[in-house]
mmCIF file with all atom_site columns, C-alpha atoms in Angstrom:
data_model
loop_
_atom_site.group_PDB
_atom_site.id
_atom_site.type_symbol
_atom_site.label_atom_id
_atom_site.label_alt_id
_atom_site.label_comp_id
_atom_site.label_asym_id
_atom_site.label_entity_id
_atom_site.label_seq_id
_atom_site.pdbx_PDB_ins_code
_atom_site.Cartn_x
_atom_site.Cartn_y
_atom_site.Cartn_z
_atom_site.occupancy
_atom_site.B_iso_or_equiv
_atom_site.pdbx_formal_charge
_atom_site.auth_seq_id
_atom_site.auth_comp_id
_atom_site.auth_asym_id
_atom_site.auth_atom_id
_atom_site.pdbx_PDB_model_num
ATOM 1   C CA . MET A 1 1   ? 90.451  56.729 150.581 1.00 83.00 ? 5   MET A CA 1
ATOM 2   C CA . GLN A 1 2   ? 91.706  53.232 150.754 1.00 85.00 ? 6   GLN A CA 1
ATOM 3   C CA . LEU A 1 3   ? 89.129  50.306 150.517 1.00 91.00 ? 7   LEU A CA 1
ATOM 4   C CA . GLN A 1 4   ? 87.927  49.200 153.978 1.00 90.00 ? 8   GLN A CA 1
ATOM 5   C CA . GLY A 1 5   ? 85.837  46.341 155.257 1.00 91.00 ? 9   GLY A CA 1
ATOM 6   C CA . SER A 1 6   ? 82.711  48.582 155.559 1.00 93.00 ? 10  SER A CA 1
ATOM 7   C CA . ASP A 1 7   ? 82.970  49.153 151.915 1.00 93.00 ? 11  ASP A CA 1
ATOM 8   C CA . LEU A 1 8   ? 82.331  45.383 151.124 1.00 93.00 ? 12  LEU A CA 1
ATOM 9   C CA . ALA A 1 9   ? 79.703  44.913 153.857 1.00 91.00 ? 13  ALA A CA 1
ATOM 10  C CA . THR A 1 10  ? 76.694  46.023 151.722 1.00 90.00 ? 14  THR A CA 1
ATOM 11  C CA . LEU A 1 11  ? 77.886  44.705 148.408 1.00 93.00 ? 15  LEU A CA 1
ATOM 12  C CA . ASN A 1 12  ? 76.402  41.438 146.801 1.00 93.00 ? 16  ASN A CA 1
ATOM 13  C CA . ASP A 1 13  ? 78.819  38.757 145.484 1.00 90.00 ? 17  ASP A CA 1
ATOM 14  C CA . GLY A 1 14  ? 78.947  40.056 141.909 1.00 92.00 ? 18  GLY A CA 1
ATOM 15  C CA . GLN A 1 15  ? 79.947  43.568 143.347 1.00 94.00 ? 19  GLN A CA 1
ATOM 16  C CA . ARG A 1 16  ? 82.685  42.097 145.636 1.00 93.00 ? 20  ARG A CA 1
ATOM 17  C CA . LEU A 1 17  ? 83.954  40.074 142.618 1.00 93.00 ? 21  LEU A CA 1
ATOM 18  C CA . ALA A 1 18  ? 84.181  43.256 140.642 1.00 94.00 ? 22  ALA A CA 1
ATOM 19  C CA . VAL A 1 19  ? 86.221  44.875 143.495 1.00 95.00 ? 23  VAL A CA 1
ATOM 20  C CA . LEU A 1 20  ? 88.525  41.691 143.500 1.00 94.00 ? 24  LEU A CA 1
ATOM 21  C CA . GLU A 1 21  ? 88.797  41.707 139.889 1.00 93.00 ? 25  GLU A CA 1
ATOM 22  C CA . ALA A 1 22  ? 89.704  45.410 139.773 1.00 93.00 ? 26  ALA A CA 1
ATOM 23  C CA . LEU A 1 23  ? 92.592  44.768 142.283 1.00 93.00 ? 27  LEU A CA 1
ATOM 24  C CA . VAL A 1 24  ? 93.813  41.962 140.096 1.00 93.00 ? 28  VAL A CA 1
ATOM 25  C CA . VAL A 1 25  ? 94.006  44.371 137.217 1.00 90.00 ? 29  VAL A CA 1
ATOM 26  C CA . GLY A 1 26  ? 95.881  46.754 139.177 1.00 87.00 ? 30  GLY A CA 1
ATOM 27  C CA . VAL A 1 27  ? 98.569  44.100 139.838 1.00 89.00 ? 31  VAL A CA 1
ATOM 28  C CA . VAL A 1 28  ? 98.850  42.845 136.226 1.00 88.00 ? 32  VAL A CA 1
ATOM 29  C CA . ALA A 1 29  ? 98.189  46.016 134.395 1.00 84.00 ? 33  ALA A CA 1
ATOM 30  C CA . ASP A 1 30  ? 101.896 46.415 133.237 1.00 82.00 ? 34  ASP A CA 1
ATOM 31  C CA . GLY A 1 31  ? 102.357 42.706 132.271 1.00 83.00 ? 35  GLY A CA 1
ATOM 32  C CA . LYS A 1 32  ? 104.799 42.148 135.024 1.00 86.00 ? 36  LYS A CA 1
ATOM 33  C CA . VAL A 1 33  ? 103.961 41.211 138.691 1.00 88.00 ? 37  VAL A CA 1
ATOM 34  C CA . THR A 1 34  ? 106.846 42.392 141.118 1.00 87.00 ? 38  THR A CA 1
ATOM 35  C CA . PRO A 1 35  ? 107.181 40.993 144.487 1.00 91.00 ? 39  PRO A CA 1
ATOM 36  C CA . PRO A 1 36  ? 106.377 44.424 146.236 1.00 89.00 ? 40  PRO A CA 1
ATOM 37  C CA . GLU A 1 37  ? 103.135 44.404 144.211 1.00 88.00 ? 41  GLU A CA 1
ATOM 38  C CA . VAL A 1 38  ? 102.223 40.944 145.302 1.00 90.00 ? 42  VAL A CA 1
ATOM 39  C CA . HIS A 1 39  ? 102.989 41.770 148.801 1.00 92.00 ? 43  HIS A CA 1
ATOM 40  C CA . ARG A 1 40  ? 100.829 44.808 148.858 1.00 91.00 ? 44  ARG A CA 1
ATOM 41  C CA . PHE A 1 41  ? 98.013  43.013 147.005 1.00 92.00 ? 45  PHE A CA 1
ATOM 42  C CA . GLN A 1 42  ? 98.098  40.161 149.663 1.00 92.00 ? 46  GLN A CA 1
ATOM 43  C CA . GLU A 1 43  ? 98.088  43.029 152.508 1.00 92.00 ? 47  GLU A CA 1
ATOM 44  C CA . ILE A 1 44  ? 95.113  44.628 150.998 1.00 91.00 ? 48  ILE A CA 1
ATOM 45  C CA . VAL A 1 45  ? 93.013  41.709 150.025 1.00 91.00 ? 49  VAL A CA 1
ATOM 46  C CA . LEU A 1 46  ? 93.698  39.481 153.203 1.00 89.00 ? 50  LEU A CA 1
ATOM 47  C CA . ALA A 1 47  ? 92.610  42.503 155.390 1.00 90.00 ? 51  ALA A CA 1
ATOM 48  C CA . LEU A 1 48  ? 89.372  42.759 153.714 1.00 92.00 ? 52  LEU A CA 1
ATOM 49  C CA . PRO A 1 49  ? 86.280  40.661 154.833 1.00 92.00 ? 53  PRO A CA 1
ATOM 50  C CA . TRP A 1 50  ? 85.266  38.911 151.716 1.00 92.00 ? 54  TRP A CA 1
ATOM 51  C CA . GLY A 1 51  ? 83.229  36.401 153.530 1.00 87.00 ? 55  GLY A CA 1
ATOM 52  C CA . LEU A 1 52  ? 85.074  33.633 151.845 1.00 87.00 ? 56  LEU A CA 1
ATOM 53  C CA . ASP A 1 53  ? 87.313  30.849 152.795 1.00 90.00 ? 57  ASP A CA 1
ATOM 54  C CA . ARG A 1 54  ? 91.112  31.720 151.965 1.00 90.00 ? 58  ARG A CA 1
ATOM 55  C CA . ALA A 1 55  ? 91.342  28.939 149.398 1.00 93.00 ? 59  ALA A CA 1
ATOM 56  C CA . VAL A 1 56  ? 88.206  30.111 147.623 1.00 92.00 ? 60  VAL A CA 1
ATOM 57  C CA . LEU A 1 57  ? 89.486  33.646 147.570 1.00 92.00 ? 61  LEU A CA 1
ATOM 58  C CA . GLN A 1 58  ? 92.715  32.354 146.057 1.00 92.00 ? 62  GLN A CA 1
ATOM 59  C CA . ALA A 1 59  ? 90.897  30.463 143.502 1.00 94.00 ? 63  ALA A CA 1
ATOM 60  C CA . MET A 1 60  ? 88.943  33.603 142.606 1.00 92.00 ? 64  MET A CA 1
ATOM 61  C CA . VAL A 1 61  ? 91.949  35.642 142.313 1.00 93.00 ? 65  VAL A CA 1
ATOM 62  C CA . LYS A 1 62  ? 93.418  33.004 140.017 1.00 93.00 ? 66  LYS A CA 1
ATOM 63  C CA . GLY A 1 63  ? 90.376  32.894 137.936 1.00 92.00 ? 67  GLY A CA 1
ATOM 64  C CA . ALA A 1 64  ? 90.402  36.686 137.596 1.00 91.00 ? 68  ALA A CA 1
ATOM 65  C CA . HIS A 1 65  ? 93.981  36.707 136.539 1.00 91.00 ? 69  HIS A CA 1
ATOM 66  C CA . GLU A 1 66  ? 93.244  34.014 133.886 1.00 92.00 ? 70  GLU A CA 1
ATOM 67  C CA . ARG A 1 67  ? 90.295  36.038 132.510 1.00 90.00 ? 71  ARG A CA 1
ATOM 68  C CA . ILE A 1 68  ? 92.479  39.144 132.356 1.00 88.00 ? 72  ILE A CA 1
ATOM 69  C CA . ALA A 1 69  ? 95.224  37.292 130.611 1.00 87.00 ? 73  ALA A CA 1
ATOM 70  C CA . ALA A 1 70  ? 92.981  35.750 128.028 1.00 90.00 ? 74  ALA A CA 1
ATOM 71  C CA . MET A 1 71  ? 91.982  39.217 126.692 1.00 88.00 ? 75  MET A CA 1
ATOM 72  C CA . ARG A 1 72  ? 93.438  39.806 123.243 1.00 85.00 ? 76  ARG A CA 1
ATOM 73  C CA . SER A 1 73  ? 91.719  42.774 121.690 1.00 86.00 ? 77  SER A CA 1
ATOM 74  C CA . PRO A 1 74  ? 91.022  46.379 122.806 1.00 83.00 ? 78  PRO A CA 1
ATOM 75  C CA . ALA A 1 75  ? 87.466  45.689 122.588 1.00 87.00 ? 79  ALA A CA 1
ATOM 76  C CA . GLN A 1 76  ? 87.617  42.898 125.124 1.00 88.00 ? 80  GLN A CA 1
ATOM 77  C CA . VAL A 1 77  ? 89.431  45.140 127.530 1.00 84.00 ? 81  VAL A CA 1
ATOM 78  C CA . GLN A 1 78  ? 86.896  47.964 127.185 1.00 85.00 ? 82  GLN A CA 1
ATOM 79  C CA . ASP A 1 79  ? 84.015  45.587 127.569 1.00 89.00 ? 83  ASP A CA 1
ATOM 80  C CA . TYR A 1 80  ? 85.645  44.140 130.630 1.00 89.00 ? 84  TYR A CA 1
ATOM 81  C CA . VAL A 1 81  ? 86.299  47.538 132.106 1.00 87.00 ? 85  VAL A CA 1
ATOM 82  C CA . ALA A 1 82  ? 82.722  48.639 131.417 1.00 89.00 ? 86  ALA A CA 1
ATOM 83  C CA . SER A 1 83  ? 81.472  45.369 133.186 1.00 92.00 ? 87  SER A CA 1
ATOM 84  C CA . LEU A 1 84  ? 83.610  46.346 136.185 1.00 92.00 ? 88  LEU A CA 1
ATOM 85  C CA . ALA A 1 85  ? 82.249  49.974 136.200 1.00 91.00 ? 89  ALA A CA 1
ATOM 86  C CA . HIS A 1 86  ? 78.618  48.575 136.035 1.00 93.00 ? 90  HIS A CA 1
ATOM 87  C CA . ARG A 1 87  ? 79.163  46.275 138.888 1.00 95.00 ? 91  ARG A CA 1
ATOM 88  C CA . LEU A 1 88  ? 80.539  48.856 141.391 1.00 95.00 ? 92  LEU A CA 1
ATOM 89  C CA . PRO A 1 89  ? 77.451  50.695 142.627 1.00 92.00 ? 93  PRO A CA 1
ATOM 90  C CA . SER A 1 90  ? 78.665  53.980 143.745 1.00 93.00 ? 94  SER A CA 1
ATOM 91  C CA . ALA A 1 91  ? 81.092  56.777 142.693 1.00 92.00 ? 95  ALA A CA 1
ATOM 92  C CA . GLU A 1 92  ? 82.657  56.622 146.158 1.00 93.00 ? 96  GLU A CA 1
ATOM 93  C CA . LEU A 1 93  ? 83.366  52.923 145.844 1.00 95.00 ? 97  LEU A CA 1
ATOM 94  C CA . ARG A 1 94  ? 84.859  53.384 142.333 1.00 94.00 ? 98  ARG A CA 1
ATOM 95  C CA . ASP A 1 95  ? 87.038  56.266 143.745 1.00 93.00 ? 99  ASP A CA 1
ATOM 96  C CA . LYS A 1 96  ? 88.320  53.998 146.539 1.00 94.00 ? 100 LYS A CA 1
ATOM 97  C CA . VAL A 1 97  ? 88.911  51.044 143.923 1.00 94.00 ? 101 VAL A CA 1
ATOM 98  C CA . VAL A 1 98  ? 91.016  53.352 141.659 1.00 93.00 ? 102 VAL A CA 1
ATOM 99  C CA . TYR A 1 99  ? 92.973  54.602 144.578 1.00 92.00 ? 103 TYR A CA 1
ATOM 100 C CA . THR A 1 100 ? 93.591  51.266 145.933 1.00 92.00 ? 104 THR A CA 1
ATOM 101 C CA . MET A 1 101 ? 94.556  49.952 142.383 1.00 90.00 ? 105 MET A CA 1
ATOM 102 C CA . ALA A 1 102 ? 97.023  52.843 142.132 1.00 89.00 ? 106 ALA A CA 1
ATOM 103 C CA . THR A 1 103 ? 98.576  52.039 145.526 1.00 88.00 ? 107 THR A CA 1
ATOM 104 C CA . LEU A 1 104 ? 99.182  48.432 144.051 1.00 88.00 ? 108 LEU A CA 1
ATOM 105 C CA . MET A 1 105 ? 100.843 49.782 141.018 1.00 87.00 ? 109 MET A CA 1
ATOM 106 C CA . TRP A 1 106 ? 102.959 52.247 142.924 1.00 85.00 ? 110 TRP A CA 1
ATOM 107 C CA . ALA A 1 107 ? 104.066 49.294 145.420 1.00 87.00 ? 111 ALA A CA 1
ATOM 108 C CA . ASP A 1 108 ? 107.323 48.659 143.309 1.00 84.00 ? 112 ASP A CA 1
ATOM 109 C CA . GLY A 1 109 ? 108.140 52.366 143.310 1.00 83.00 ? 113 GLY A CA 1
ATOM 110 C CA . GLU A 1 110 ? 107.043 53.112 139.795 1.00 83.00 ? 114 GLU A CA 1
ATOM 111 C CA . VAL A 1 111 ? 103.904 53.516 137.670 1.00 84.00 ? 115 VAL A CA 1
ATOM 112 C CA . HIS A 1 112 ? 104.585 51.969 134.217 1.00 85.00 ? 116 HIS A CA 1
ATOM 113 C CA . PRO A 1 113 ? 103.063 53.818 131.230 1.00 88.00 ? 117 PRO A CA 1
ATOM 114 C CA . ALA A 1 114 ? 100.854 50.741 130.735 1.00 86.00 ? 118 ALA A CA 1
ATOM 115 C CA . GLU A 1 115 ? 99.650  51.236 134.294 1.00 87.00 ? 119 GLU A CA 1
ATOM 116 C CA . LYS A 1 116 ? 98.984  54.796 133.745 1.00 87.00 ? 120 LYS A CA 1
ATOM 117 C CA . GLY A 1 117 ? 96.955  53.835 130.680 1.00 87.00 ? 121 GLY A CA 1
ATOM 118 C CA . VAL A 1 118 ? 94.756  51.251 132.589 1.00 87.00 ? 122 VAL A CA 1
ATOM 119 C CA . LEU A 1 119 ? 94.119  53.949 135.330 1.00 88.00 ? 123 LEU A CA 1
ATOM 120 C CA . GLY A 1 120 ? 93.071  56.476 132.634 1.00 89.00 ? 124 GLY A CA 1
ATOM 121 C CA . LEU A 1 121 ? 90.730  54.010 131.062 1.00 89.00 ? 125 LEU A CA 1
ATOM 122 C CA . LEU A 1 122 ? 89.197  53.274 134.420 1.00 90.00 ? 126 LEU A CA 1
ATOM 123 C CA . VAL A 1 123 ? 88.784  56.949 135.340 1.00 92.00 ? 127 VAL A CA 1
ATOM 124 C CA . ILE A 1 124 ? 86.721  57.281 132.248 1.00 92.00 ? 128 ILE A CA 1
ATOM 125 C CA . ALA A 1 125 ? 84.832  54.117 132.484 1.00 92.00 ? 129 ALA A CA 1
ATOM 126 C CA . PHE A 1 126 ? 84.130  54.651 136.270 1.00 92.00 ? 130 PHE A CA 1
ATOM 127 C CA . GLY A 1 127 ? 82.962  58.176 135.450 1.00 92.00 ? 131 GLY A CA 1
ATOM 128 C CA . ILE A 1 128 ? 85.396  59.758 137.826 1.00 92.00 ? 132 ILE A CA 1
ATOM 129 C CA . THR A 1 129 ? 85.405  63.555 137.399 1.00 91.00 ? 133 THR A CA 1
ATOM 130 C CA . SER A 1 130 ? 88.599  65.534 137.004 1.00 89.00 ? 134 SER A CA 1
ATOM 131 C CA . GLU A 1 131 ? 88.081  67.006 140.482 1.00 91.00 ? 135 GLU A CA 1
ATOM 132 C CA . ARG A 1 132 ? 87.758  63.518 141.960 1.00 89.00 ? 136 ARG A CA 1
ATOM 133 C CA . ALA A 1 133 ? 90.699  62.316 139.949 1.00 88.00 ? 137 ALA A CA 1
ATOM 134 C CA . GLU A 1 134 ? 92.876  65.155 141.271 1.00 88.00 ? 138 GLU A CA 1
ATOM 135 C CA . ALA A 1 135 ? 91.741  64.309 144.917 1.00 86.00 ? 139 ALA A CA 1
ATOM 136 C CA . ILE A 1 136 ? 92.779  60.760 144.306 1.00 86.00 ? 140 ILE A CA 1
ATOM 137 C CA . LYS A 1 137 ? 96.183  61.906 143.049 1.00 84.00 ? 141 LYS A CA 1
ATOM 138 C CA . ALA A 1 138 ? 96.553  64.193 146.028 1.00 85.00 ? 142 ALA A CA 1
ATOM 139 C CA . ALA A 1 139 ? 95.757  61.362 148.433 1.00 84.00 ? 143 ALA A CA 1
ATOM 140 C CA . LEU A 1 140 ? 98.201  59.107 146.853 1.00 81.00 ? 144 LEU A CA 1
ATOM 141 C CA . ASN A 1 141 ? 100.976 61.629 147.640 1.00 76.00 ? 145 ASN A CA 1
ATOM 142 C CA . MET A 1 142 ? 103.269 60.403 145.004 1.00 58.00 ? 146 MET A CA 1
ATOM 143 C CA . THR A 1 143 ? 106.284 62.011 143.412 1.00 45.00 ? 147 THR A CA 1
ATOM 144 C CA . GLU A 1 144 ? 104.749 60.986 139.999 1.00 48.00 ? 148 GLU A CA 1
ATOM 145 C CA . PRO A 1 145 ? 101.048 61.302 139.231 1.00 42.00 ? 149 PRO A CA 1
ATOM 146 C CA . PRO A 1 146 ? 99.703  57.751 138.437 1.00 46.00 ? 150 PRO A CA 1
ATOM 147 C CA . MET A 1 147 ? 96.808  58.830 136.251 1.00 48.00 ? 151 MET A CA 1
ATOM 148 C CA . PRO A 1 148 ? 96.741  61.086 133.299 1.00 44.00 ? 152 PRO A CA 1
ATOM 149 C CA . PRO A 1 149 ? 94.531  64.234 133.724 1.00 42.00 ? 153 PRO A CA 1
ATOM 150 C CA . THR A 1 150 ? 90.989  63.743 132.568 1.00 44.00 ? 154 THR A CA 1
ATOM 151 C CA . THR A 1 151 ? 89.292  66.046 130.192 1.00 44.00 ? 155 THR A CA 1
ATOM 152 C CA . THR A 1 152 ? 85.803  64.875 130.824 1.00 44.00 ? 156 THR A CA 1
ATOM 153 C CA . GLY A 1 153 ? 83.826  65.855 133.819 1.00 45.00 ? 157 GLY A CA 1
ATOM 154 C CA . ASN A 1 154 ? 81.050  63.358 134.925 1.00 45.00 ? 158 ASN A CA 1
#
């Protein structure tokens, strides 16, 4: 269920940027970035074929982080998440993005309540059904579920 190079192959630049931004959200969701999260983020991001020079990729990550950090209101966060959902073209890709984000959040051995909240928001915004959310949880094989149960079935 992890993102793979083939998942990026058919995406346009805006869609690839949405994937990258979602991964940045996964690292910064609880307001603290731990070394294990950074290490896992680099493992994932550097393994994917973005079609960009590494310096450009790093600049994009920095820009995404700055945009996320500048959000001050719940409405801004909701609009941003809706934008991510709109730019990810398929349910399968959205599932993989949420799964990969959860692995980033879990990299330090815990999923902070703020991270769970972000995952729950993304599950709803991405239209992930409760069945697919349960499949993602099962694939994560964590001792603590990273996402709250969903009550909507899309």
